[in-house]
mmCIF file of C-alpha atoms and ligand atoms in Angstrom:
data_model
loop_
_atom_site.group_PDB
_atom_site.id
_atom_site.type_symbol
_atom_site.label_atom_id
_atom_site.label_comp_id
_atom_site.label_asym_id
_atom_site.label_seq_id
_atom_site.Cartn_x
_atom_site.Cartn_y
_atom_site.Cartn_z
ATOM 1 C CA MET A 17 34.616 58.301 73.750
ATOM 2 C CA ASP A 18 33.313 56.664 70.599
ATOM 3 C CA ILE A 19 36.682 57.361 69.525
ATOM 4 C CA LEU A 20 37.819 55.330 65.668
ATOM 5 C CA GLY A 21 40.539 56.813 64.804
ATOM 6 C CA ILE A 22 41.946 60.510 63.480
ATOM 7 C CA GLY A 23 39.686 61.092 61.222
ATOM 8 C CA TYR A 24 41.630 64.508 59.843
ATOM 9 C CA LEU A 25 44.222 65.875 60.389
ATOM 10 C CA MET A 26 44.756 69.348 60.048
ATOM 11 C CA PHE A 27 48.172 70.979 59.563
ATOM 12 C CA GLU A 28 49.198 75.203 58.765
ATOM 13 C CA ALA A 29 51.678 75.928 56.593
ATOM 14 C CA LEU A 30 54.086 78.695 55.538
ATOM 15 C CA ASN A 31 53.439 77.151 51.426
ATOM 16 C CA PRO A 32 51.049 74.834 51.298
ATOM 17 C CA ALA A 33 51.251 74.161 48.241
ATOM 18 C CA GLU A 34 54.149 72.161 48.659
ATOM 19 C CA TRP A 35 52.117 69.844 50.726
ATOM 20 C CA ARG A 36 50.084 68.948 47.593
ATOM 21 C CA ALA A 37 52.741 67.977 44.971
ATOM 22 C CA PHE A 38 54.284 66.046 48.622
ATOM 23 C CA GLY A 39 50.769 64.843 48.852
ATOM 24 C CA THR A 40 49.628 63.291 45.722
ATOM 25 C CA ASP A 41 53.277 62.599 43.874
ATOM 26 C CA ILE A 42 54.895 61.610 45.860
ATOM 27 C CA LEU A 43 52.161 59.986 48.550
ATOM 28 C CA GLY A 44 49.986 59.446 45.162
ATOM 29 C CA MET A 45 47.264 60.994 46.826
ATOM 30 C CA GLY A 46 44.215 62.062 45.579
ATOM 31 C CA GLN A 47 42.578 66.454 46.115
ATOM 32 C CA TRP A 48 39.575 67.686 47.425
ATOM 33 C CA THR A 49 38.566 70.878 45.154
ATOM 34 C CA PRO A 50 35.885 73.295 47.587
ATOM 35 C CA SER A 51 33.328 74.514 44.848
ATOM 36 C CA GLN A 52 32.754 77.738 46.405
ATOM 37 C CA ASP A 53 35.348 79.467 48.920
ATOM 38 C CA ASN A 54 38.770 78.309 49.453
ATOM 39 C CA ASP A 55 41.333 80.138 51.335
ATOM 40 C CA GLY A 56 43.727 78.828 49.757
ATOM 41 C CA THR A 57 43.452 74.914 52.435
ATOM 42 C CA VAL A 58 44.724 71.863 50.234
ATOM 43 C CA TYR A 59 42.700 69.265 50.860
ATOM 44 C CA LEU A 60 43.724 65.396 50.015
ATOM 45 C CA THR A 61 42.040 62.038 50.213
ATOM 46 C CA MET A 62 42.820 58.690 51.039
ATOM 47 C CA ASP A 63 39.409 57.141 50.353
ATOM 48 C CA ASP A 64 35.989 58.276 50.208
ATOM 49 C CA ARG A 65 36.175 61.132 52.078
ATOM 50 C CA ARG A 66 35.637 64.549 51.571
ATOM 51 C CA TYR A 67 39.640 64.583 52.993
ATOM 52 C CA ARG A 68 41.732 63.818 55.453
ATOM 53 C CA ILE A 69 44.365 65.560 55.521
ATOM 54 C CA ALA A 70 44.061 69.508 55.272
ATOM 55 C CA ILE A 71 46.635 72.489 54.706
ATOM 56 C CA GLN A 72 45.897 75.618 55.515
ATOM 57 C CA CYS A 73 47.633 78.444 54.865
ATOM 58 C CA GLY A 74 49.313 80.072 58.481
ATOM 59 C CA SER A 75 52.952 80.809 60.172
ATOM 60 C CA GLU A 76 54.324 78.134 60.445
ATOM 61 C CA ASP A 77 54.427 75.075 59.566
ATOM 62 C CA ARG A 78 53.081 72.086 62.420
ATOM 63 C CA LEU A 79 50.268 70.406 62.849
ATOM 64 C CA ALA A 80 47.112 72.713 64.237
ATOM 65 C CA THR A 81 44.615 69.881 64.918
ATOM 66 C CA ILE A 82 43.379 66.124 64.944
ATOM 67 C CA GLY A 83 40.403 65.065 63.999
ATOM 68 C CA TRP A 84 38.737 62.211 66.247
ATOM 69 C CA GLU A 85 36.221 60.103 64.558
ATOM 70 C CA ILE A 86 33.606 59.903 67.192
ATOM 71 C CA LYS A 87 31.093 56.594 65.890
ATOM 72 C CA ASN A 88 28.118 58.465 65.408
ATOM 73 C CA ARG A 89 25.523 61.292 66.917
ATOM 74 C CA THR A 90 24.391 59.660 70.610
ATOM 75 C CA GLY A 91 28.149 58.825 71.140
ATOM 76 C CA PHE A 92 29.190 62.139 70.462
ATOM 77 C CA GLU A 93 26.340 63.175 72.951
ATOM 78 C CA ASP A 94 27.831 60.881 75.147
ATOM 79 C CA ALA A 95 31.593 62.776 74.910
ATOM 80 C CA LEU A 96 29.839 66.141 75.090
ATOM 81 C CA ARG A 97 28.268 64.926 78.575
ATOM 82 C CA LYS A 98 31.739 62.947 79.508
ATOM 83 C CA LEU A 99 34.079 66.251 79.084
ATOM 84 C CA GLU A 100 31.705 68.425 81.223
ATOM 85 C CA ARG A 101 31.848 66.238 84.236
ATOM 86 C CA LEU A 102 35.422 65.748 83.610
ATOM 87 C CA GLY A 103 35.812 69.357 83.677
ATOM 88 C CA VAL A 104 36.996 69.568 80.384
ATOM 89 C CA ALA A 105 37.015 73.219 79.132
ATOM 90 C CA TYR A 106 35.436 72.167 75.123
ATOM 91 C CA THR A 107 34.009 75.204 72.918
ATOM 92 C CA LEU A 108 30.703 74.502 70.064
ATOM 93 C CA GLY A 109 32.275 74.273 66.562
ATOM 94 C CA ASP A 110 29.731 77.167 64.493
ATOM 95 C CA PRO A 111 27.947 75.969 61.545
ATOM 96 C CA ALA A 112 30.660 78.132 59.273
ATOM 97 C CA LEU A 113 34.004 75.655 60.975
ATOM 98 C CA CYS A 114 31.975 72.328 60.592
ATOM 99 C CA GLN A 115 31.120 73.398 57.097
ATOM 100 C CA LYS A 116 34.982 74.557 56.549
ATOM 101 C CA ARG A 117 35.597 70.595 58.342
ATOM 102 C CA GLY A 118 32.939 68.801 55.867
ATOM 103 C CA VAL A 119 31.361 67.011 59.308
ATOM 104 C CA PHE A 120 27.891 67.765 60.813
ATOM 105 C CA GLN A 121 29.115 68.645 63.916
ATOM 106 C CA LEU A 122 32.357 68.596 66.340
ATOM 107 C CA ALA A 123 33.631 70.802 69.350
ATOM 108 C CA ARG A 124 37.286 70.773 70.140
ATOM 109 C CA PHE A 125 40.073 71.033 73.188
ATOM 110 C CA SER A 126 43.365 71.037 73.724
ATOM 111 C CA ASP A 127 45.092 68.268 75.733
ATOM 112 C CA PRO A 128 47.042 68.550 78.749
ATOM 113 C CA VAL A 129 50.328 69.705 75.906
ATOM 114 C CA GLY A 130 48.541 72.060 74.734
ATOM 115 C CA TYR A 131 48.680 70.126 71.597
ATOM 116 C CA GLN A 132 44.628 70.814 69.922
ATOM 117 C CA HIS A 133 41.589 68.002 69.282
ATOM 118 C CA GLU A 134 38.605 68.342 67.602
ATOM 119 C CA ILE A 135 35.662 65.511 68.352
ATOM 120 C CA PHE A 136 33.174 64.883 65.764
ATOM 121 C CA PHE A 137 30.644 62.839 64.079
ATOM 122 C CA ALA A 138 29.884 62.005 59.949
ATOM 123 C CA GLN A 139 32.106 63.455 57.862
ATOM 124 C CA LYS A 140 31.313 63.434 54.168
ATOM 125 C CA TRP A 141 31.979 60.879 52.124
ATOM 126 C CA GLY A 142 31.040 60.813 48.008
ATOM 127 C CA TYR A 143 30.104 57.725 46.844
ATOM 128 C CA ARG A 144 32.827 55.878 45.262
ATOM 129 C CA SER A 145 34.731 59.901 44.546
ATOM 130 C CA PHE A 146 38.744 58.981 45.789
ATOM 131 C CA VAL A 147 40.580 59.344 42.658
ATOM 132 C CA PRO A 148 44.487 58.442 43.304
ATOM 133 C CA SER A 149 47.329 60.457 41.904
ATOM 134 C CA ARG A 150 49.312 57.503 40.978
ATOM 135 C CA PRO A 151 47.697 54.899 38.790
ATOM 136 C CA GLY A 152 45.825 52.218 41.656
ATOM 137 C CA VAL A 153 46.864 53.502 44.431
ATOM 138 C CA ALA A 154 44.544 52.454 47.047
ATOM 139 C CA PHE A 155 44.522 53.928 52.031
ATOM 140 C CA ASP A 156 43.930 51.688 54.118
ATOM 141 C CA CYS A 157 41.689 53.755 56.040
ATOM 142 C CA GLY A 158 39.558 50.764 57.247
ATOM 143 C CA ASP A 159 36.744 49.156 55.605
ATOM 144 C CA ASP A 160 34.583 52.227 54.968
ATOM 145 C CA GLY A 161 36.674 53.799 56.199
ATOM 146 C CA ASP A 162 36.345 53.358 60.040
ATOM 147 C CA GLN A 163 39.896 52.859 60.962
ATOM 148 C CA GLY A 164 41.319 56.580 59.605
ATOM 149 C CA ILE A 165 44.439 58.451 58.472
ATOM 150 C CA GLY A 166 46.670 55.597 60.997
ATOM 151 C CA HIS A 167 48.904 57.496 64.242
ATOM 152 C CA VAL A 168 50.572 60.378 64.900
ATOM 153 C CA VAL A 169 53.508 60.637 67.166
ATOM 154 C CA LEU A 170 53.988 64.305 69.043
ATOM 155 C CA ALA A 171 56.653 65.451 71.316
ATOM 156 C CA ALA A 172 55.617 66.931 74.566
ATOM 157 C CA PRO A 173 57.961 68.069 77.163
ATOM 158 C CA SER A 174 57.069 65.907 80.422
ATOM 159 C CA TYR A 175 55.660 62.463 80.131
ATOM 160 C CA ASP A 176 52.934 62.622 83.242
ATOM 161 C CA GLU A 177 49.957 61.465 85.456
ATOM 162 C CA GLU A 178 47.577 64.685 83.979
ATOM 163 C CA LEU A 179 48.532 63.551 80.045
ATOM 164 C CA GLU A 180 48.165 60.133 80.685
ATOM 165 C CA ASN A 181 45.080 60.601 82.529
ATOM 166 C CA PHE A 182 43.898 62.809 80.252
ATOM 167 C CA LEU A 183 44.946 60.590 77.609
ATOM 168 C CA LYS A 184 42.386 57.546 79.815
ATOM 169 C CA ALA A 185 39.588 59.164 81.337
ATOM 170 C CA VAL A 186 38.876 62.261 78.146
ATOM 171 C CA LEU A 187 39.812 60.512 75.004
ATOM 172 C CA GLY A 188 38.612 56.227 76.519
ATOM 173 C CA PHE A 189 42.405 55.505 75.446
ATOM 174 C CA SER A 190 44.257 52.136 76.764
ATOM 175 C CA TRP A 191 47.688 51.812 76.932
ATOM 176 C CA TYR A 192 49.116 49.791 74.243
ATOM 177 C CA GLY A 193 52.921 49.856 75.299
ATOM 178 C CA TYR A 194 56.912 51.188 75.725
ATOM 179 C CA GLY A 195 56.823 50.857 71.892
ATOM 180 C CA GLY A 196 60.615 52.056 71.513
ATOM 181 C CA GLY A 197 61.319 52.785 74.474
ATOM 182 C CA PRO A 198 60.460 54.010 78.475
ATOM 183 C CA ASN A 199 60.270 57.585 77.399
ATOM 184 C CA VAL A 200 57.823 56.995 75.082
ATOM 185 C CA GLY A 201 53.906 55.689 75.644
ATOM 186 C CA PHE A 202 51.616 54.149 73.037
ATOM 187 C CA TRP A 203 47.959 54.464 73.423
ATOM 188 C CA ASN A 204 44.620 53.232 71.359
ATOM 189 C CA ALA A 205 40.975 53.898 70.416
ATOM 190 C CA LYS A 206 38.686 52.550 71.830
ATOM 191 C CA LEU A 207 36.654 50.927 68.434
ATOM 192 C CA SER A 208 40.356 51.191 66.219
ATOM 193 C CA LYS A 209 41.369 48.043 64.947
ATOM 194 C CA ARG A 210 44.665 48.852 65.070
ATOM 195 C CA SER A 211 47.511 48.715 67.433
ATOM 196 C CA HIS A 212 47.756 52.224 68.137
ATOM 197 C CA VAL A 213 46.860 55.577 67.070
ATOM 198 C CA ILE A 214 48.740 57.791 69.011
ATOM 199 C CA ALA A 215 51.962 58.236 70.773
ATOM 200 C CA TYR A 216 53.682 60.889 72.960
ATOM 201 C CA VAL A 217 57.054 60.784 72.938
ATOM 202 C CA LYS A 218 59.006 62.908 75.875
ATOM 203 C CA VAL A 219 61.489 65.481 74.474
ATOM 204 C CA PRO A 220 61.876 67.818 77.444
ATOM 205 C CA GLY A 221 61.373 71.127 77.012
ATOM 206 C CA MET A 222 60.296 71.043 72.807
ATOM 207 C CA ILE A 223 57.075 70.380 71.316
ATOM 208 C CA GLY A 224 55.897 69.207 67.680
ATOM 209 C CA ILE A 225 54.196 66.487 66.081
ATOM 210 C CA GLN A 226 57.381 63.219 65.510
ATOM 211 C CA HIS A 227 55.693 62.241 62.583
ATOM 212 C CA LEU A 228 52.275 60.757 61.229
ATOM 213 C CA GLY A 229 51.564 56.996 60.136
ATOM 214 C CA ILE A 230 49.676 56.291 56.819
ATOM 215 C CA PHE A 231 48.504 53.208 55.551
ATOM 216 C CA ALA A 232 48.436 52.235 51.738
ATOM 217 C CA ARG A 233 46.643 48.112 50.607
ATOM 218 C CA SER A 234 49.107 46.584 48.925
ATOM 219 C CA LEU A 235 53.519 46.540 49.362
ATOM 220 C CA ASP A 236 52.705 47.788 46.052
ATOM 221 C CA ASP A 237 51.692 50.913 46.668
ATOM 222 C CA VAL A 238 54.629 51.295 49.430
ATOM 223 C CA GLY A 239 57.313 50.200 46.998
ATOM 224 C CA MET A 240 56.134 53.053 43.599
ATOM 225 C CA ALA A 241 55.578 55.579 46.504
ATOM 226 C CA TYR A 242 59.516 54.531 47.387
ATOM 227 C CA ASP A 243 60.996 54.756 44.162
ATOM 228 C CA ALA A 244 58.474 58.320 44.605
ATOM 229 C CA VAL A 245 60.950 59.680 46.471
ATOM 230 C CA LEU A 246 63.891 58.804 45.915
ATOM 231 C CA SER A 247 63.454 59.228 42.814
ATOM 232 C CA ASN A 248 62.059 62.869 43.432
ATOM 233 C CA ASP A 249 65.335 63.227 46.121
ATOM 234 C CA ILE A 250 62.722 63.077 49.182
ATOM 235 C CA PRO A 251 64.551 63.047 52.393
ATOM 236 C CA LEU A 252 64.345 59.917 54.176
ATOM 237 C CA GLN A 253 64.439 59.879 57.929
ATOM 238 C CA GLN A 254 64.890 55.312 57.922
ATOM 239 C CA THR A 255 64.703 52.958 55.254
ATOM 240 C CA LEU A 256 62.166 50.630 54.163
ATOM 241 C CA GLY A 257 62.070 48.236 56.835
ATOM 242 C CA ARG A 258 59.526 46.093 59.360
ATOM 243 C CA HIS A 259 57.875 46.548 62.378
ATOM 244 C CA VAL A 260 58.386 43.596 65.222
ATOM 245 C CA GLN A 261 55.398 45.278 67.371
ATOM 246 C CA ASP A 262 53.230 45.362 64.317
ATOM 247 C CA PRO A 263 52.751 43.079 61.690
ATOM 248 C CA ILE A 264 53.749 46.216 60.251
ATOM 249 C CA ILE A 265 56.359 46.749 56.872
ATOM 250 C CA SER A 266 56.582 50.433 56.168
ATOM 251 C CA PHE A 267 58.709 53.984 55.437
ATOM 252 C CA TYR A 268 60.149 57.255 56.979
ATOM 253 C CA VAL A 269 60.135 60.509 54.871
ATOM 254 C CA GLN A 270 60.367 63.664 55.497
ATOM 255 C CA THR A 271 57.591 65.707 54.773
ATOM 256 C CA PRO A 272 57.269 69.563 54.610
ATOM 257 C CA THR A 273 56.256 70.525 57.548
ATOM 258 C CA GLY A 274 59.063 69.093 58.618
ATOM 259 C CA CYS A 275 58.267 66.432 61.144
ATOM 260 C CA ALA A 276 59.132 62.982 59.471
ATOM 261 C CA LEU A 277 55.703 60.418 57.090
ATOM 262 C CA GLU A 278 55.636 55.947 57.745
ATOM 263 C CA TYR A 279 54.176 55.157 54.665
ATOM 264 C CA CYS A 280 53.070 51.480 55.830
ATOM 265 C CA TRP A 281 51.319 47.924 54.302
ATOM 266 C CA GLU A 282 50.321 45.748 57.517
ATOM 267 C CA PHE A 283 50.808 42.778 55.935
ATOM 268 C CA GLU A 284 48.216 41.079 58.059
ATOM 269 C CA ARG A 285 45.128 41.989 60.540
ATOM 270 C CA PHE A 286 46.768 43.574 63.501
ATOM 271 C CA ALA A 287 46.293 40.375 66.176
ATOM 272 C CA LYS A 288 46.267 42.028 70.055
ATOM 273 C CA LEU A 289 47.325 39.753 72.387
ATOM 274 C CA GLY A 290 45.932 39.974 76.126
ATOM 275 C CA PHE A 291 48.922 41.188 77.895
ATOM 276 C CA GLU A 292 52.217 43.668 77.037
ATOM 277 C CA THR A 293 55.537 42.793 75.400
ATOM 278 C CA ILE A 294 58.611 44.741 74.888
ATOM 279 C CA PRO A 295 60.724 43.764 71.394
ATOM 280 C CA GLU A 296 64.425 43.289 71.180
ATOM 281 C CA ARG A 297 64.419 45.367 69.033
ATOM 282 C CA ILE A 298 61.572 47.569 67.403
ATOM 283 C CA SER A 299 62.368 46.434 62.918
ATOM 284 C CA LEU A 300 63.113 42.339 61.891
ATOM 285 C CA TRP A 301 65.155 44.071 59.246
ATOM 286 C CA GLY A 302 65.100 47.571 57.513
ATOM 287 C CA HIS A 303 64.665 50.587 59.457
ATOM 288 C CA LYS A 304 67.872 52.504 59.182
ATOM 289 C CA ARG A 305 68.223 56.118 60.378
ATOM 290 C CA VAL A 306 69.352 58.399 57.653
ATOM 291 C CA GLY A 307 67.874 61.363 58.962
ATOM 292 C CA PRO A 308 67.551 63.079 62.169
ATOM 293 C CA ILE A 309 64.961 60.923 63.957
ATOM 294 C CA VAL A 310 63.259 64.847 65.084
ATOM 295 C CA GLY A 311 62.528 67.178 62.834
ATOM 296 C CA PRO A 312 62.485 70.507 63.094
ATOM 297 C CA SER A 313 58.776 70.374 63.417
ATOM 298 C CA VAL A 314 60.121 69.835 67.387
ATOM 299 C CA ARG A 315 60.433 73.412 68.330
ATOM 300 C CA PRO A 316 61.081 74.535 72.166
ATOM 301 C CA VAL A 317 57.807 75.062 74.029
ATOM 302 C CA LYS A 318 57.193 78.819 73.838
ATOM 303 C CA THR A 319 57.003 79.241 70.742
ATOM 304 C CA ASN A 320 54.069 77.357 69.606
ATOM 305 C CA VAL A 321 52.479 78.295 72.637
ATOM 306 C CA LEU A 322 52.463 81.605 70.908
ATOM 307 C CA GLU A 323 50.840 79.830 67.853
ATOM 308 C CA GLN A 324 49.142 78.260 70.332
ATOM 309 C CA GLU A 325 47.408 81.394 71.745
ATOM 310 C CA ARG A 326 46.771 83.090 68.530
ATOM 311 C CA GLU A 327 45.134 80.469 67.413
ATOM 312 C CA THR A 328 42.668 80.562 70.028
ATOM 313 C CA VAL A 329 42.923 84.686 69.954
ATOM 314 C CA ASN A 330 41.515 84.708 65.695
ATOM 315 C CA ALA A 331 39.294 81.487 66.519
ATOM 316 C CA SER A 332 37.225 83.408 68.698
ATOM 317 C CA LYS A 333 36.661 86.467 66.509
HETATM 318 FE FE1 LIG B 14 54.803 54.954 63.272
#
């Protein structure tokens, strides 16, 4: 599939207003407000796209959907043919859902673990529409927004051949490496210019998002967000630090969902190697763990399966 990256993320939350305050006051994101039919969903902006992260009211705090951006209409049609050829069950977004997402067309399906994915093309945007909540803050979603939000790391009860096949054969991702160790698999999208867009970490019996990574355009943006985290006593997961495999300076802060958010700055463009490496250490300096590496967003499988079944029922209404 001609996937660029994560175009949007949908969360469910008991209190979306917590995410509004976190996204704007702490992270510096902007907001988009629907002119009509607002059901209480909070839309956070990172660039000129209508939104990048949306938080809708739900019965628990969790990641609901990963929205993968396909390059264009013909790429989307190719992707649907691929899903059919490989026997992956999907549903096309009806006009109401496409309007709610702000995209031309989407298709929805699940991965073998149970996470919900959507592929889409043509998301709404406004020329020079981005207004950050902290003056001067700019997010790096790639030139013209083509690289999207960044990455997600998801817990999986098992990391097996079926999941690998889904990532390789269905989504068309390429293997990046183990990163932190043998229980984590990092993958990259076909048209991504970064090192990875998704990782699954094996956590027996558990499911849920462990962290998401977003990118700012300068070290100052990272520093100002770090100050906002510290001055508002928001729990940190890892202090400011510098990764080795990626040219990234970042810190990890706990979100209202309970997962961490890695606030990154890519200090030089990621240069792909033609072979796989494994670092002696993940970080050159910093990234001291000061909070749980797996937060309350990662829960026993049974709970989330029930939630997903309930969502499927609701979606079919
Ligand atoms: Fe990360």
